[in-house]
Amino acid sequence: MENNNFSGELPVEMGNLKNMEWLLLNNNSFSGGIPKELGNMTKLQDADFKWNSFSGQLPEELFNLPSLKRLDLHSNRLSGTFPKSMTNMTSL
């Protein structure tokens, strides 16, 4: 779903895709917060959210994904601090 013209908020139902390994959403017009339900995607290895308009604070659940190796968040409108659970990550 990269390099399209998708817009609006990312559906929380995306978190139901528990076997997804790559979530490439870069270069769209997504807005709103990144849903905490993405923390259910336990096989997710690569999450690319760059060049969107995501806003708000990062959900702590995102940093508890056991298989996550790459997380690209640049060029968004995120705010707040990184969750403390980020220090537990070893593969990023």
CSV table of N, CA and C in Angstrom, one decimal:
chain,number,residue,atom,x,y,z
A,1,MET,N,0.8,-1.2,0.0
A,1,MET,CA,0.0,0.0,0.0
A,1,MET,C,0.9,1.2,0.0
A,2,GLU,N,2.1,1.2,-0.5
A,2,GLU,CA,2.9,2.3,-0.5
A,2,GLU,C,2.7,3.1,-1.8
A,3,ASN,N,3.0,4.4,-1.8
A,3,ASN,CA,3.0,5.3,-3.0
A,3,ASN,C,1.6,5.3,-3.6
A,4,ASN,N,0.6,5.4,-2.8
A,4,ASN,CA,-0.8,5.5,-3.3
A,4,ASN,C,-1.4,6.8,-2.8
A,5,ASN,N,-2.6,7.0,-3.0
A,5,ASN,CA,-3.3,8.2,-2.4
A,5,ASN,C,-4.2,7.9,-1.3
A,6,PHE,N,-3.9,6.8,-0.5
A,6,PHE,CA,-4.8,6.5,0.6
A,6,PHE,C,-4.8,7.6,1.6
A,7,SER,N,-5.9,7.8,2.2
A,7,SER,CA,-6.0,8.9,3.2
A,7,SER,C,-7.0,8.5,4.3
A,8,GLY,N,-7.0,9.3,5.3
A,8,GLY,CA,-7.9,9.0,6.4
A,8,GLY,C,-7.1,8.3,7.5
A,9,GLU,N,-7.9,7.8,8.5
A,9,GLU,CA,-7.2,7.1,9.6
A,9,GLU,C,-7.0,5.6,9.2
A,10,LEU,N,-6.0,5.1,9.8
A,10,LEU,CA,-5.7,3.6,9.6
A,10,LEU,C,-6.7,2.8,10.4
A,11,PRO,N,-7.4,1.9,9.8
A,11,PRO,CA,-8.4,1.1,10.6
A,11,PRO,C,-7.7,0.3,11.7
A,12,VAL,N,-8.4,0.3,12.9
A,12,VAL,CA,-7.9,-0.5,14.0
A,12,VAL,C,-7.9,-2.0,13.6
A,13,GLU,N,-8.7,-2.4,12.7
A,13,GLU,CA,-8.9,-3.8,12.3
A,13,GLU,C,-7.6,-4.3,11.6
A,14,MET,N,-6.7,-3.4,11.2
A,14,MET,CA,-5.4,-3.9,10.7
A,14,MET,C,-4.7,-4.8,11.7
A,15,GLY,N,-4.9,-4.5,13.0
A,15,GLY,CA,-4.3,-5.3,14.0
A,15,GLY,C,-4.7,-6.8,14.0
A,16,ASN,N,-5.8,-7.1,13.3
A,16,ASN,CA,-6.2,-8.5,13.1
A,16,ASN,C,-5.4,-9.3,12.2
A,17,LEU,N,-4.5,-8.6,11.4
A,17,LEU,CA,-3.7,-9.3,10.4
A,17,LEU,C,-2.4,-9.9,11.1
A,18,LYS,N,-2.6,-10.8,11.9
A,18,LYS,CA,-1.6,-11.3,12.8
A,18,LYS,C,-0.4,-12.0,12.1
A,19,ASN,N,-0.6,-12.5,10.9
A,19,ASN,CA,0.4,-13.2,10.2
A,19,ASN,C,1.2,-12.3,9.2
A,20,MET,N,0.8,-11.0,9.1
A,20,MET,CA,1.5,-10.1,8.2
A,20,MET,C,2.9,-9.8,8.7
A,21,GLU,N,3.8,-9.9,7.8
A,21,GLU,CA,5.2,-9.6,8.1
A,21,GLU,C,5.7,-8.3,7.7
A,22,TRP,N,5.1,-7.7,6.7
A,22,TRP,CA,5.5,-6.3,6.2
A,22,TRP,C,4.3,-5.5,6.1
A,23,LEU,N,4.4,-4.3,6.6
A,23,LEU,CA,3.4,-3.3,6.5
A,23,LEU,C,4.0,-2.0,6.0
A,24,LEU,N,3.9,-1.8,4.7
A,24,LEU,CA,4.5,-0.7,4.0
A,24,LEU,C,3.4,0.3,3.6
A,25,LEU,N,3.3,1.4,4.4
A,25,LEU,CA,2.3,2.4,4.2
A,25,LEU,C,2.9,3.7,3.8
A,26,ASN,N,4.1,3.8,3.4
A,26,ASN,CA,4.8,5.0,3.1
A,26,ASN,C,4.2,5.7,1.9
A,27,ASN,N,4.4,7.0,1.9
A,27,ASN,CA,4.0,7.9,0.8
A,27,ASN,C,2.5,7.9,0.5
A,28,ASN,N,1.7,8.0,1.5
A,28,ASN,CA,0.3,8.2,1.4
A,28,ASN,C,-0.1,9.4,2.1
A,29,SER,N,-1.4,9.5,2.5
A,29,SER,CA,-1.9,10.6,3.2
A,29,SER,C,-2.7,10.2,4.4
A,30,PHE,N,-2.2,9.1,5.1
A,30,PHE,CA,-2.8,8.6,6.3
A,30,PHE,C,-2.7,9.7,7.4
A,31,SER,N,-3.7,9.8,8.2
A,31,SER,CA,-3.7,10.8,9.3
A,31,SER,C,-4.2,10.1,10.6
A,32,GLY,N,-4.3,10.9,11.6
A,32,GLY,CA,-4.7,10.4,12.9
A,32,GLY,C,-3.6,9.6,13.6
A,33,GLY,N,-4.0,8.9,14.6
A,33,GLY,CA,-3.0,8.2,15.4
A,33,GLY,C,-2.7,6.8,14.8
A,34,ILE,N,-1.5,6.3,15.1
A,34,ILE,CA,-1.2,4.9,14.8
A,34,ILE,C,-1.9,4.0,15.8
A,35,PRO,N,-2.8,3.1,15.3
A,35,PRO,CA,-3.6,2.3,16.3
A,35,PRO,C,-2.8,1.4,17.1
A,36,LYS,N,-3.1,1.4,18.4
A,36,LYS,CA,-2.4,0.5,19.3
A,36,LYS,C,-2.6,-1.0,19.0
A,37,GLU,N,-3.7,-1.3,18.2
A,37,GLU,CA,-4.0,-2.6,17.8
A,37,GLU,C,-3.0,-3.2,16.9
A,38,LEU,N,-2.1,-2.4,16.3
A,38,LEU,CA,-1.1,-3.0,15.5
A,38,LEU,C,-0.1,-3.8,16.4
A,39,GLY,N,-0.2,-3.6,17.7
A,39,GLY,CA,0.6,-4.4,18.6
A,39,GLY,C,0.2,-5.9,18.6
A,40,ASN,N,-0.9,-6.2,18.0
A,40,ASN,CA,-1.3,-7.6,17.8
A,40,ASN,C,-0.7,-8.3,16.7
A,41,MET,N,0.1,-7.6,15.8
A,41,MET,CA,0.7,-8.2,14.6
A,41,MET,C,2.0,-8.8,15.0
A,42,THR,N,2.0,-9.9,15.7
A,42,THR,CA,3.2,-10.4,16.3
A,42,THR,C,4.3,-10.9,15.4
A,43,LYS,N,3.9,-11.1,14.1
A,43,LYS,CA,4.9,-11.6,13.1
A,43,LYS,C,5.5,-10.4,12.3
A,44,LEU,N,5.0,-9.2,12.6
A,44,LEU,CA,5.4,-8.0,11.8
A,44,LEU,C,6.9,-7.8,12.0
A,45,GLN,N,7.6,-7.7,10.8
A,45,GLN,CA,9.1,-7.5,10.8
A,45,GLN,C,9.5,-6.1,10.3
A,46,ASP,N,8.7,-5.6,9.4
A,46,ASP,CA,9.0,-4.3,8.7
A,46,ASP,C,7.8,-3.4,8.7
A,47,ALA,N,7.9,-2.3,9.4
A,47,ALA,CA,6.8,-1.3,9.4
A,47,ALA,C,7.3,0.0,8.9
A,48,ASP,N,6.8,0.4,7.7
A,48,ASP,CA,7.2,1.7,7.1
A,48,ASP,C,6.0,2.6,7.1
A,49,PHE,N,6.1,3.7,7.9
A,49,PHE,CA,5.0,4.6,8.0
A,49,PHE,C,5.4,6.0,7.5
A,50,LYS,N,6.6,6.1,6.9
A,50,LYS,CA,7.1,7.4,6.5
A,50,LYS,C,6.3,8.1,5.5
A,51,TRP,N,6.4,9.5,5.5
A,51,TRP,CA,5.8,10.4,4.5
A,51,TRP,C,4.2,10.2,4.5
A,52,ASN,N,3.7,10.3,5.7
A,52,ASN,CA,2.2,10.4,5.9
A,52,ASN,C,1.9,11.6,6.8
A,53,SER,N,0.8,11.6,7.4
A,53,SER,CA,0.4,12.7,8.4
A,53,SER,C,-0.1,12.1,9.7
A,54,PHE,N,0.5,10.9,10.1
A,54,PHE,CA,0.2,10.3,11.4
A,54,PHE,C,0.5,11.4,12.5
A,55,SER,N,-0.4,11.4,13.5
A,55,SER,CA,-0.2,12.4,14.6
A,55,SER,C,-0.4,11.7,15.9
A,56,GLY,N,-0.1,12.4,16.9
A,56,GLY,CA,-0.3,11.9,18.3
A,56,GLY,C,1.0,11.2,18.8
A,57,GLN,N,0.8,10.5,19.8
A,57,GLN,CA,1.9,9.7,20.5
A,57,GLN,C,1.9,8.3,19.9
A,58,LEU,N,3.1,7.8,19.9
A,58,LEU,CA,3.3,6.4,19.5
A,58,LEU,C,2.7,5.4,20.5
A,59,PRO,N,2.0,4.4,20.0
A,59,PRO,CA,1.5,3.5,21.0
A,59,PRO,C,2.6,2.5,21.5
A,60,GLU,N,2.6,2.3,22.8
A,60,GLU,CA,3.6,1.5,23.4
A,60,GLU,C,3.6,0.1,22.9
A,61,GLU,N,2.4,-0.4,22.5
A,61,GLU,CA,2.2,-1.8,22.0
A,61,GLU,C,3.1,-2.0,20.7
A,62,LEU,N,3.3,-1.0,20.0
A,62,LEU,CA,4.1,-1.1,18.8
A,62,LEU,C,5.6,-1.5,19.1
A,63,PHE,N,6.1,-1.1,20.2
A,63,PHE,CA,7.4,-1.4,20.6
A,63,PHE,C,7.6,-2.7,21.4
A,64,ASN,N,6.5,-3.4,21.5
A,64,ASN,CA,6.5,-4.8,22.1
A,64,ASN,C,6.4,-5.9,21.1
A,65,LEU,N,6.5,-5.6,19.8
A,65,LEU,CA,6.4,-6.6,18.8
A,65,LEU,C,7.7,-7.4,18.7
A,66,PRO,N,7.6,-8.7,18.9
A,66,PRO,CA,8.8,-9.6,19.1
A,66,PRO,C,9.6,-9.7,17.8
A,67,SER,N,9.0,-9.6,16.6
A,67,SER,CA,9.7,-9.8,15.4
A,67,SER,C,10.1,-8.6,14.7
A,68,LEU,N,9.7,-7.4,15.2
A,68,LEU,CA,10.0,-6.1,14.5
A,68,LEU,C,11.5,-5.8,14.3
A,69,LYS,N,11.9,-5.7,13.1
A,69,LYS,CA,13.3,-5.4,12.8
A,69,LYS,C,13.5,-4.0,12.3
A,70,ARG,N,12.5,-3.4,11.6
A,70,ARG,CA,12.6,-2.0,11.0
A,70,ARG,C,11.3,-1.3,11.3
A,71,LEU,N,11.5,-0.1,11.7
A,71,LEU,CA,10.3,0.8,12.0
A,71,LEU,C,10.7,2.2,11.5
A,72,ASP,N,10.1,2.7,10.4
A,72,ASP,CA,10.4,4.0,9.8
A,72,ASP,C,9.2,4.9,10.0
A,73,LEU,N,9.5,6.0,10.8
A,73,LEU,CA,8.4,6.9,11.2
A,73,LEU,C,8.6,8.3,10.7
A,74,HIS,N,9.7,8.6,9.9
A,74,HIS,CA,10.0,10.0,9.6
A,74,HIS,C,9.0,10.6,8.7
A,75,SER,N,9.0,11.9,8.8
A,75,SER,CA,8.1,12.8,8.0
A,75,SER,C,6.6,12.5,8.3
A,76,ASN,N,6.3,12.5,9.6
A,76,ASN,CA,4.9,12.5,10.1
A,76,ASN,C,4.7,13.6,11.0
A,77,ARG,N,3.6,13.6,11.8
A,77,ARG,CA,3.3,14.7,12.7
A,77,ARG,C,3.2,14.1,14.1
A,78,LEU,N,4.1,13.2,14.5
A,78,LEU,CA,4.0,12.5,15.7
A,78,LEU,C,4.5,13.4,16.8
A,79,SER,N,4.0,13.2,18.0
A,79,SER,CA,4.4,14.1,19.2
A,79,SER,C,4.6,13.2,20.4
A,80,GLY,N,5.0,13.8,21.5
A,80,GLY,CA,5.2,13.1,22.7
A,80,GLY,C,6.6,12.5,22.8
A,81,THR,N,6.7,11.6,23.7
A,81,THR,CA,8.0,10.9,24.0
A,81,THR,C,7.9,9.5,23.5
A,82,PHE,N,9.1,8.9,23.3
A,82,PHE,CA,9.1,7.4,23.0
A,82,PHE,C,8.7,6.6,24.2
A,83,PRO,N,7.9,5.6,24.1
A,83,PRO,CA,7.5,4.7,25.2
A,83,PRO,C,8.8,4.1,25.9
A,84,LYS,N,8.7,3.9,27.1
A,84,LYS,CA,9.8,3.3,27.9
A,84,LYS,C,10.1,1.9,27.4
A,85,SER,N,9.1,1.2,26.8
A,85,SER,CA,9.3,-0.2,26.3
A,85,SER,C,10.2,-0.2,25.1
A,86,MET,N,10.5,1.0,24.5
A,86,MET,CA,11.4,1.0,23.4
A,86,MET,C,12.8,0.5,23.8
A,87,THR,N,13.2,0.7,25.0
A,87,THR,CA,14.5,0.3,25.5
A,87,THR,C,14.6,-1.2,25.6
A,88,ASN,N,13.5,-1.9,25.5
A,88,ASN,CA,13.5,-3.4,25.5
A,88,ASN,C,13.8,-4.0,24.1
A,89,MET,N,13.7,-3.2,23.1
A,89,MET,CA,13.9,-3.7,21.8
A,89,MET,C,15.3,-4.0,21.5
A,90,THR,N,15.6,-5.2,20.9
A,90,THR,CA,16.9,-5.6,20.6
A,90,THR,C,17.2,-5.7,19.1
A,91,SER,N,16.2,-5.8,18.3
A,91,SER,CA,16.4,-6.0,16.8
A,91,SER,C,16.3,-4.8,16.0
A,92,LEU,N,15.9,-3.6,16.5
A,92,LEU,CA,15.8,-2.4,15.7
A,92,LEU,C,17.1,-1.8,15.5
